[in-house]
XYZ file of C-alpha atoms in Angstrom:
557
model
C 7.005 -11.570 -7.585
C 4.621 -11.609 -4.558
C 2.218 -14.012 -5.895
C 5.382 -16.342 -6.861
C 6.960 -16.211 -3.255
C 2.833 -16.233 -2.228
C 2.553 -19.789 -4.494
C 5.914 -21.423 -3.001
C 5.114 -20.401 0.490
C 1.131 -22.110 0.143
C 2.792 -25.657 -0.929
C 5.205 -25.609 1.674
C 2.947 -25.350 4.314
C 0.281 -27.969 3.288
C 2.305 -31.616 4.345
C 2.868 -29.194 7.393
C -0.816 -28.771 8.432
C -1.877 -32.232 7.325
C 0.764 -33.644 9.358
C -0.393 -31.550 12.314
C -3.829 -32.720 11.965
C -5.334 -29.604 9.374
C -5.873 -31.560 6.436
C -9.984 -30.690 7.285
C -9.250 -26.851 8.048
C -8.418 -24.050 6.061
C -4.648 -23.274 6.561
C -4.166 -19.559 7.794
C -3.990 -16.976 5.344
C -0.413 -16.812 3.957
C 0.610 -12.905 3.649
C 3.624 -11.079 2.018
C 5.069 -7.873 3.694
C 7.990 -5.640 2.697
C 10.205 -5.395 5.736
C 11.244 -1.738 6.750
C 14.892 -2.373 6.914
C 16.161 -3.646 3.154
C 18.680 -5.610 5.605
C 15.804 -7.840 6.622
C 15.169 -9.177 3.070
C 12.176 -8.418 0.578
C 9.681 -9.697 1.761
C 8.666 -11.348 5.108
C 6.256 -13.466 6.599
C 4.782 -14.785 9.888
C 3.205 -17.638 8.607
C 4.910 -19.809 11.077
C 3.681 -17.870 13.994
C 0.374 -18.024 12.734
C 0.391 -22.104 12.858
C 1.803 -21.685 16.560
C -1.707 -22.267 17.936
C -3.013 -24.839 15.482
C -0.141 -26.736 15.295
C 1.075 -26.542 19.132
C 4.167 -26.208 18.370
C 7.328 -23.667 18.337
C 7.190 -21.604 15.555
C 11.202 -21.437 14.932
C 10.474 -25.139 14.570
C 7.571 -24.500 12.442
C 9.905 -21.740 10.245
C 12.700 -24.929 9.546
C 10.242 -27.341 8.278
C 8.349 -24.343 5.867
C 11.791 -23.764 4.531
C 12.927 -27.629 4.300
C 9.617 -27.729 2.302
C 10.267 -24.882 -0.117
C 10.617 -25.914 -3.943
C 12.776 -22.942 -4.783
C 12.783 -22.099 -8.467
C 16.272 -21.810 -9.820
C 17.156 -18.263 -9.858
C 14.739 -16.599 -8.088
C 15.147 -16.646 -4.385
C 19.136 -16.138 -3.012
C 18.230 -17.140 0.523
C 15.475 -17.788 3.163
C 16.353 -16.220 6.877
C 14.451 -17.477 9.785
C 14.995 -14.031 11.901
C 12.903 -13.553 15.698
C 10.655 -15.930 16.908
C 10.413 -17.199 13.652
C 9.707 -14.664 10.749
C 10.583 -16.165 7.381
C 12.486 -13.659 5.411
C 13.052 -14.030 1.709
C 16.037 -12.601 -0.249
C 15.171 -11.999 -4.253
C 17.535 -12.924 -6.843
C 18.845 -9.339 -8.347
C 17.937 -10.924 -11.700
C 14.626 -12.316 -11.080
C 12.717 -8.745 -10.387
C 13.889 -8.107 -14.683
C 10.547 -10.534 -15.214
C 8.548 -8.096 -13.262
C 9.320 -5.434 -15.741
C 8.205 -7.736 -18.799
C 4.889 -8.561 -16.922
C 4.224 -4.506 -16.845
C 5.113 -4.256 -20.589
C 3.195 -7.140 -21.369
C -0.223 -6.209 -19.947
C 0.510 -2.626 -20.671
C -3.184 -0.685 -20.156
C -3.845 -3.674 -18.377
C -1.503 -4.239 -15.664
C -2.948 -4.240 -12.198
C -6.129 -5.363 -13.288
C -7.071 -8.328 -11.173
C -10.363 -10.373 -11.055
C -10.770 -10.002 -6.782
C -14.287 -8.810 -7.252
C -15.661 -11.645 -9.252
C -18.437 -9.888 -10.874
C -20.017 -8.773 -7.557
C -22.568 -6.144 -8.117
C -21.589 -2.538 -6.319
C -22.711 0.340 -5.753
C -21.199 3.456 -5.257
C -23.566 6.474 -3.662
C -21.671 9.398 -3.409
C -22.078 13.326 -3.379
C -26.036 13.476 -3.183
C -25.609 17.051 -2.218
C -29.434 18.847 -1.609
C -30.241 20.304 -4.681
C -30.336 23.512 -2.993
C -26.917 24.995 -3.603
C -23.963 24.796 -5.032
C -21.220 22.038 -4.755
C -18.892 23.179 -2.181
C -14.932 22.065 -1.760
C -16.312 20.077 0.421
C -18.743 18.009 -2.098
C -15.597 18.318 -4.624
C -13.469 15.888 -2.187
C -16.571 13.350 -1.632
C -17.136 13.774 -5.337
C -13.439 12.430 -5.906
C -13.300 9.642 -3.267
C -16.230 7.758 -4.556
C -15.240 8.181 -8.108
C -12.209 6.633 -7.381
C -13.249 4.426 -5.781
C -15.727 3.003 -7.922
C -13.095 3.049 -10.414
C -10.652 0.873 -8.246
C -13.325 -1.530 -7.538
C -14.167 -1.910 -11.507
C -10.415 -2.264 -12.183
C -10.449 -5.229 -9.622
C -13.619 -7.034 -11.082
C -16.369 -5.803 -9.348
C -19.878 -4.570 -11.318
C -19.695 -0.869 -10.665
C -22.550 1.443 -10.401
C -22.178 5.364 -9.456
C -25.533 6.406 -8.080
C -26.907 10.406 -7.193
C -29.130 10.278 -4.537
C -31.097 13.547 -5.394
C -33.195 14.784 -1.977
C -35.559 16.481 -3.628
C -38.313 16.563 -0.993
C -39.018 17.421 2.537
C -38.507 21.061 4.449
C -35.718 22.006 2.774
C -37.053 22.022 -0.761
C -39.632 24.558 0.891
C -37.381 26.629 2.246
C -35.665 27.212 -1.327
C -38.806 27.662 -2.988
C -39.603 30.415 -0.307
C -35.797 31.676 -0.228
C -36.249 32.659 -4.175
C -39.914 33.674 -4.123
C -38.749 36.259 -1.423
C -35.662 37.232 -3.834
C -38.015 37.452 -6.772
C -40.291 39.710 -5.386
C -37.564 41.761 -4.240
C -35.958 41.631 -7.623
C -39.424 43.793 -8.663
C -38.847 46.270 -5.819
C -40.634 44.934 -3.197
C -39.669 45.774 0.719
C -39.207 42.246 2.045
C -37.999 41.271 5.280
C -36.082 37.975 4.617
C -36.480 34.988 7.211
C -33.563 33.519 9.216
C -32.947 30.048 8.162
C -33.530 30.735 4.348
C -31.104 30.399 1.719
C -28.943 33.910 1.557
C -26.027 32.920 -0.870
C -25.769 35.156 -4.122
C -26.959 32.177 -6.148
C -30.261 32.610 -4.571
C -30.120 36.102 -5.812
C -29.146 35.143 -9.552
C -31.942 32.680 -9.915
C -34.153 35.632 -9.081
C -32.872 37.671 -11.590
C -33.012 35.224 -14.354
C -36.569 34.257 -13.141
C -37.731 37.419 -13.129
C -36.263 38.200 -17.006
C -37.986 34.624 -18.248
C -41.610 35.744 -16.307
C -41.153 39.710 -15.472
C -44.422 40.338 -12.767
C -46.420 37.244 -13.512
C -45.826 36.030 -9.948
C -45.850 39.719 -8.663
C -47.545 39.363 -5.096
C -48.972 36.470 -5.511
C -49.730 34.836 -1.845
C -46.727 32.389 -1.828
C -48.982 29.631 -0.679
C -50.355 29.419 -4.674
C -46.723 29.597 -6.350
C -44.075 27.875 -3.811
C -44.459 24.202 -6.094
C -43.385 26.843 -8.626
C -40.798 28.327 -7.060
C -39.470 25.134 -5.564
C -39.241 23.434 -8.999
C -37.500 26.063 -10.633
C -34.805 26.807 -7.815
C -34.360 22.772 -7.799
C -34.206 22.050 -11.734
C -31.851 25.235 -12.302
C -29.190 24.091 -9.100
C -29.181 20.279 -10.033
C -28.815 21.288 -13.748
C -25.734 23.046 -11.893
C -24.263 20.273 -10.234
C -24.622 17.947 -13.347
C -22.694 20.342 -15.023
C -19.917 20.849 -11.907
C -19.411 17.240 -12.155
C -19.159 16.560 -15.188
C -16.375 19.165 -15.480
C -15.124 17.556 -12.755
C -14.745 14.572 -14.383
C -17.218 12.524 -12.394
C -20.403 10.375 -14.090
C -23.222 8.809 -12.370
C -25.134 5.753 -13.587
C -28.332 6.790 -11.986
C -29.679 9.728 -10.393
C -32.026 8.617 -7.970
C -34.620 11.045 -6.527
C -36.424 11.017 -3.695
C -39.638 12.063 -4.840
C -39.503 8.650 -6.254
C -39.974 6.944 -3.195
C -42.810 8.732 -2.161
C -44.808 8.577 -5.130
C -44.131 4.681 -5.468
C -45.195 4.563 -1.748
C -41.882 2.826 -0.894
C -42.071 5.099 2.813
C -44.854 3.368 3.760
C -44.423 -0.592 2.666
C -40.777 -0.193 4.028
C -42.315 0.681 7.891
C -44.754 -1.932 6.711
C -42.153 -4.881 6.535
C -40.345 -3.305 10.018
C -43.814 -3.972 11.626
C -44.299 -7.250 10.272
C -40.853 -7.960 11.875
C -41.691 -6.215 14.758
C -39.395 -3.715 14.985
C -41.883 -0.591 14.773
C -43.841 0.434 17.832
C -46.173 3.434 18.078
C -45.556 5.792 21.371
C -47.053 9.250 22.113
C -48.318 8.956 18.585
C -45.175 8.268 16.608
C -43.669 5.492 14.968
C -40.589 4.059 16.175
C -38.021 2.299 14.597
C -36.961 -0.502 17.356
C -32.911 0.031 16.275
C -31.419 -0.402 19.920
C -31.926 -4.033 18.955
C -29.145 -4.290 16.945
C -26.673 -1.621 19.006
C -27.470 1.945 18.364
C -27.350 4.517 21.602
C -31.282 4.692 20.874
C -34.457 4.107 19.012
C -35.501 6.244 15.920
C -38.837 8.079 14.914
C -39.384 6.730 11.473
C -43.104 8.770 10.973
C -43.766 11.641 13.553
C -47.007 12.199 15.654
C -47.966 14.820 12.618
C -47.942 11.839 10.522
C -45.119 12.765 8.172
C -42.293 10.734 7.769
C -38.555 11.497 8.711
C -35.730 11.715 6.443
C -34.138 8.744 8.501
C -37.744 6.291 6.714
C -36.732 8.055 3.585
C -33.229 6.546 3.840
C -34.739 2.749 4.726
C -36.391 2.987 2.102
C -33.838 3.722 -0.153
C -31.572 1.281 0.965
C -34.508 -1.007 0.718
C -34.801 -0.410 -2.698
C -30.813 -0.152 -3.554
C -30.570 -3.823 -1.966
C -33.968 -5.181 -4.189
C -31.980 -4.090 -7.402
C -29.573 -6.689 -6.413
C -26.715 -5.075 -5.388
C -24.217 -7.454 -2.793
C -22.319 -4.539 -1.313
C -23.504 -0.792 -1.199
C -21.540 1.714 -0.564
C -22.086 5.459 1.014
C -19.911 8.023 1.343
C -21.008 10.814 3.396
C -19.650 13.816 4.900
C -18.265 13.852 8.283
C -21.220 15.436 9.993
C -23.607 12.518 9.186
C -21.199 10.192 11.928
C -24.219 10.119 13.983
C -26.270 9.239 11.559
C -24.608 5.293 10.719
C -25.352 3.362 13.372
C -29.296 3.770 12.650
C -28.324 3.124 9.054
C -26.581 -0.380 9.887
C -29.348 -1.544 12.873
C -31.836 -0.533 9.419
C -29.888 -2.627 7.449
C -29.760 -5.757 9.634
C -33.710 -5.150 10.666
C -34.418 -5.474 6.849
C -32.471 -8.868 6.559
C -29.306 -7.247 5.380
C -25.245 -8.054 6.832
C -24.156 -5.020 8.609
C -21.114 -5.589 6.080
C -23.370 -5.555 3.037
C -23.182 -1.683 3.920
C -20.346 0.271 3.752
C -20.209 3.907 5.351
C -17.507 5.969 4.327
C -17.125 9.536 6.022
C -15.134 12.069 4.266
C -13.518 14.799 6.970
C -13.992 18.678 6.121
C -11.309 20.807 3.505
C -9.397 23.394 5.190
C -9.495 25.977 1.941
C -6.096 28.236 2.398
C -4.778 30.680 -0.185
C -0.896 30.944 0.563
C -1.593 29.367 4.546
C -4.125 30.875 5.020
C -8.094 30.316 6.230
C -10.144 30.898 3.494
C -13.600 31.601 5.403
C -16.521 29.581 4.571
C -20.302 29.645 5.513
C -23.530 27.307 4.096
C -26.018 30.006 3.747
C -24.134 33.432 4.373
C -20.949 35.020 4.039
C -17.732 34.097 1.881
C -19.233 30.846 0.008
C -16.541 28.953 -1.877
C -18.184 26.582 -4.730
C -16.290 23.430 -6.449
C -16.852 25.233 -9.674
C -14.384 28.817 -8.463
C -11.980 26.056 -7.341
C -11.938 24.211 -10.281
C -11.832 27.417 -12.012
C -8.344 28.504 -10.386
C -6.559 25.309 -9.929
C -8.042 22.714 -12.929
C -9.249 19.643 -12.731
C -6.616 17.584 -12.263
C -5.028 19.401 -9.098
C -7.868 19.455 -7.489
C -8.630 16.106 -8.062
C -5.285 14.308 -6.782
C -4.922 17.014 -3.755
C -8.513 15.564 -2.480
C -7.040 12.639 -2.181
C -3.715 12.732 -0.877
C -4.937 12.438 2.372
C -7.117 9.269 3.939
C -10.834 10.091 3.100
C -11.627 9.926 7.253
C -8.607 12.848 8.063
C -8.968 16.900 7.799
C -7.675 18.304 4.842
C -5.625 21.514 3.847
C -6.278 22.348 0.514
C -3.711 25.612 -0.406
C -5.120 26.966 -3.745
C -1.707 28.782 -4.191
C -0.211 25.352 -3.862
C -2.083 23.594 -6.127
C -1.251 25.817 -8.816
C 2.807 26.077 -8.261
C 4.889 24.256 -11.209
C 7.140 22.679 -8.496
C 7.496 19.989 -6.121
C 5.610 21.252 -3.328
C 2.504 20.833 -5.904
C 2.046 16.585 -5.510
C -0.022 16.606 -8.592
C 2.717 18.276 -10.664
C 4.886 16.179 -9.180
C 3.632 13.614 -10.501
C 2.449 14.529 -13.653
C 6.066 16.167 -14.709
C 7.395 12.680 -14.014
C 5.290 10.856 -16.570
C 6.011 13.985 -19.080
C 10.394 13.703 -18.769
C 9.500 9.827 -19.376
C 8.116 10.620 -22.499
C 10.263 13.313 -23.211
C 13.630 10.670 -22.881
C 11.539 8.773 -25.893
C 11.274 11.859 -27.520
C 15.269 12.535 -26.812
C 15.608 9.020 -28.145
C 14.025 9.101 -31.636
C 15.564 12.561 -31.982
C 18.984 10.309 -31.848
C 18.393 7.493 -33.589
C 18.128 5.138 -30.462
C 16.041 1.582 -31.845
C 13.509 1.013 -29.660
C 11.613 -1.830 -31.771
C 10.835 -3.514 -28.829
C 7.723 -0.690 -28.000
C 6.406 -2.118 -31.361
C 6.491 -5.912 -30.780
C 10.196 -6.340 -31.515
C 12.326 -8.845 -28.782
C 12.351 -7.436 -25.377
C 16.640 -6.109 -24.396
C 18.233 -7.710 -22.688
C 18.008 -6.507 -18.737
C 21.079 -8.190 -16.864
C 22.639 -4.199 -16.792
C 19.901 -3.183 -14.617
C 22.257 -3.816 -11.001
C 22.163 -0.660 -9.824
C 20.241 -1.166 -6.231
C 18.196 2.646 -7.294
C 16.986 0.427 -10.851
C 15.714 -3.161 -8.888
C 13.982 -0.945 -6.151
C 12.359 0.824 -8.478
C 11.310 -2.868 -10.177
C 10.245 -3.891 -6.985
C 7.921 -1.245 -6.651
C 6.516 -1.264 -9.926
C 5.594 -5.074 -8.887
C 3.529 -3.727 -6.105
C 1.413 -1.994 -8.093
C -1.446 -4.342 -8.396
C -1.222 -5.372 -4.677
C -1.692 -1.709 -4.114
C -4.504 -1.371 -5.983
C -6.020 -4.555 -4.284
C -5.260 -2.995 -0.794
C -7.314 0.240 -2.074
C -9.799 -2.016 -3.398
C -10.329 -4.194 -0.080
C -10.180 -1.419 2.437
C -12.090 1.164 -0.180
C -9.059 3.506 0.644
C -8.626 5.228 -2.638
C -5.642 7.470 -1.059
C -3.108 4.556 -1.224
C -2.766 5.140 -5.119
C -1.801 8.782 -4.568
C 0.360 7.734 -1.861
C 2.121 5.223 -3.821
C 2.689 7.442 -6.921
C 4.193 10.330 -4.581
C 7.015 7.570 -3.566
C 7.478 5.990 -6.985
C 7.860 9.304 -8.576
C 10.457 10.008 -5.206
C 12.561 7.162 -6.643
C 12.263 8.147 -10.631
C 13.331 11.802 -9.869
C 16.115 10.652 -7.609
C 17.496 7.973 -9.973
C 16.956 10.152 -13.129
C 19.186 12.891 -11.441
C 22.091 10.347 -10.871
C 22.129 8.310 -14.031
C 21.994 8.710 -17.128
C 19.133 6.739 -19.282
C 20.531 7.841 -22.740
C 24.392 6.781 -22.409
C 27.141 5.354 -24.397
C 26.773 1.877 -23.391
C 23.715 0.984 -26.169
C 22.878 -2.594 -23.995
C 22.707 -0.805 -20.731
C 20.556 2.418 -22.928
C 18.310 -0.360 -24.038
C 17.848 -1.890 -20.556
C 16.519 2.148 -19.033
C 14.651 2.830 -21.371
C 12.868 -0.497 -21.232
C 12.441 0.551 -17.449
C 11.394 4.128 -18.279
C 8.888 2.892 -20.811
C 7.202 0.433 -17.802
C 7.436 3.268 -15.276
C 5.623 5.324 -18.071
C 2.879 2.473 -18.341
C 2.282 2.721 -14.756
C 1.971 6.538 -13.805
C -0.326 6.463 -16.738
C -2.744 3.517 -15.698
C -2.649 5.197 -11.985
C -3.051 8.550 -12.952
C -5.857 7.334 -15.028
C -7.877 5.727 -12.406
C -7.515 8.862 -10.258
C -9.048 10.916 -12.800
C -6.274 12.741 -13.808
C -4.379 13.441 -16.804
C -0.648 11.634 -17.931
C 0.638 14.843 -20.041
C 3.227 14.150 -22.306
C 4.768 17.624 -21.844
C 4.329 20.095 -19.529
């Protein structure tokens, strides 16, 4: 329905702007929005308003002569109202919002899919935890954003890739290596006094323990300087074997896990600072190497290799990026935690210095998980105390909860994730919510071959006829199954995965609501026929949704 109001509104407006001299410019962008108050119509737009300036004219005036211009299909639009300074406002035909439910039927699987992306290349880096612990909640709702997202993206033509960035070098690598080595030898009854700023979590403790049943004493005082590549590989292998595992029970794949060591041994470091200097925008004080990146807006400049001579993580990262960008990608994509804010203006001035768009990088942050059991605080620490992995919460609550609770809220605000929530079997749980919707949909089917009810048309047969769907609960339900692929292009275009979730939390709102008034399955077989058709394209569409979220459409629960 939007693109059909979208298509009328387009030709109305072009002997409009090539009367007012635009017949050389691009017209403004005509846009659809659904007014607040139903009394205002279905849709509006300020296209008028938006000629004001080009045009010079009033835009009431401007509103008249869009509307005089309007080919209005028979049957489709009841009435145009020029309302304000001169917002158009369009009034749908009851009857015309019926084709919207044949378009859902017809493209079934398929409906939403659009082709906005056009075969641009993508990629998606997300998680890229240290392998030096765990996943945390926190990981889990990164995890989920960019999985989605990459999803939404693929669903909207764009050439996906999920990418791993696996920091596998530098100081903290060390410090595992000595965190276990320290374990181990206590493991075989050594007094050790164990350093501040190691890793102290039980996991530490565990890879000791299996270490020390694969190798018993081998390593058994052994000066730490001769084993801690040892040490450090093991710890490393055994955690990212972990995470793998974590997120693939999550539900979550990569195309490419990326390590760092990579770009050390290919010397990518060095001939990245290289091409910086050959742009001049390195310069070497008190023995450093600085990155020049107040020339293109951050606070200050950056120390890409330190008076030592080793390089920071921030040259690791150019490098990278670098290298994502020479594989060809258009757009790249990170999502980080909220703690690395700091960190993206360096990232974009790198960007630009290497003869990127600022906009061919996108930086999404993902705010911290509150963890509450019943309200409340579940404590949490990095490296001590009370440490709450992906895998316990997956554990308690499944997949799917944990999943669609991530992202109920936009990726950049705090989130409260109650585990006793997300396991209740009511409607204060959004994922069961949801999910019990799509499972009485295909329970009324179920109802309905129990009875005898013909539904040939779910097997090719003619579609019913839909003139008994009046009721105002049935076409506003319509309406919003028709705005399903304009949300997903929304989520798509501002990489805001959360507006699916959002929008299945307020079509589900509407299905419960008209399901408890009316009666699907009643005596009248036409007006049977006509709900169930409706129930069947509701069904399609909690399905496809639920699917690109990552989470399951039961058919009973």
């Amino acid at each position: 329905m939007r693109n059909r109001i979208l298509e009328i509104l387009n030709k109305a407006i072009v002997p409009i702007c090539h009367s007012g001299g635009l017949s050389d410019q691009s017209p403004p962008c005509v846009e659809l929005e659904i007014p607040k108050i139903s009394q205002h119509g279905d849709y509006a737009s300020n296209i008028a308003l938006s000629l004001t300036r080009c045009l010079k004219r009033n835009p009431r005036e401007i509103a008249k002569e869009i509307v005089k211009h309007m080919e209005m299909s028979e049957g489709l639009i009841s009435k145009v109202e020029i309302a304000g300074p001169g917002f158009l406002n369009f009034f749908i035909e009851p009857g015309a919002w019926h084709q919207e439910l044949v378009e859902v039927h017809a493209q079934a699987e398929k409906y939403g899919y659009q082709e906005i992306g056009k075969g641009k290349r993508v990629q998606v880096e997300f998680v890229s935890a240290n392998p030096t612990g765990p996943l945390h909640i926190g990981h889990g709702r990164g995890a989920a954003t960019g999985d989605v997202m990459a999803a939404i993206l693929a669903f909207c033509g764009y050439a996906v890739e999920r990418e791993y960035y696996i920091n596998d070098a530098g100081n903290q690598m060390d410090t595992l290596g000595r965190s276990l080595y320290y374990r181990y030898q206590e493991a075989l009854g050594e007094p050790v006094d164990f350093p501040d700023g190691h890793y102290q979590g039980d996991y530490i403790m565990e890879l000791a323990r299996d270490l020390t049943e694969e190798v018993g004493t081998r390593y058994h005082k052994v000066p730490l300087d001769e084993v801690l590549p040892d040490f450090t590989r093991y710890a490393g292998d055994r955690i990212l074997a972990g995470i793998r595992e974590d997120l693939d029970n999550f539900g979550v794949r990569f195309d490419q896990w990326f390590s760092e060591t990579t770009l050390h041994s290919q010397n990518a470091i060095q001939r990245t600072i290289e091409t910086l200097k050959a742009n001049r925008y390195i310069y070497e004080q008190e023995g450093a190497l600085w990155f020049r990146s107040t020339a293109f807006g951050d606070e200050k400049d950056r120390v890409v290799v330190r008076a030592n001579g080793l390089s920071t993580y921030f040259a690791a990262d150019l490098a990278y990026h670098k290298d994502k960008f020479e594989r060809g990608f258009d757009t790249v994509i990170d999502i980080w935690g909220a703690d690395h804010h700091g960190y993206v203006e360096r990232m974009l001035a790198g960007i630009e210095a290497l003869g990127r768009k600022r906009s061919d990088l996108q930086i999404i942050l993902v705010q911290l998980v509150n963890l509450l059991r019943a309200g409340k605080p579940v404590a949490m620490s990095t490296r001590a105390g009370e440490f709450v992995t992906l895998r316990e919460v997956i554990d308690e609550v499944g997949k799917d909860a944990a999943r669609y609770i991530f992202l109920t809220r936009r990726s950049d605000s705090p989130l409260d994730f109650d585990l006793e929530v997300a396991k209740m079997q009511s409607n204060d749980n959004p994922v069961y919510y949801v999910q019990y919707a799509h499972a009485r949909l295909c329970s009324i089917f179920e109802v309905a071959r129990e009875r005898g009810v013909p539904c040939e048309w779910l097997n090719g047969g003619a579609n019913p006829d839909l003139a008994p769907l009046v009721l105002p609960q049935e076409l506003e339900i319509i309406k919003m199954l028709g705005e399903y692929p304009e949300i997903l292009a929304s989520a798509a275009k501002t990489l805001e995965p959360h507006r699916i979730s959002y929008y299945l939390n307020e079509l589900v709102a509407l299905f419960h609501s008209y399901y408890n008034q009316n009666r699907i399955l009643g005596d009248d077989p036409d007006l049977t026929q006509a709900r169930l058709y409706l129930a069947a394209a509701l069904r399609i569409v909690l399905a496809n949704a639920l699917s690109l979220l990552g989470v399951n459409a039961p058919e009973k629960m």
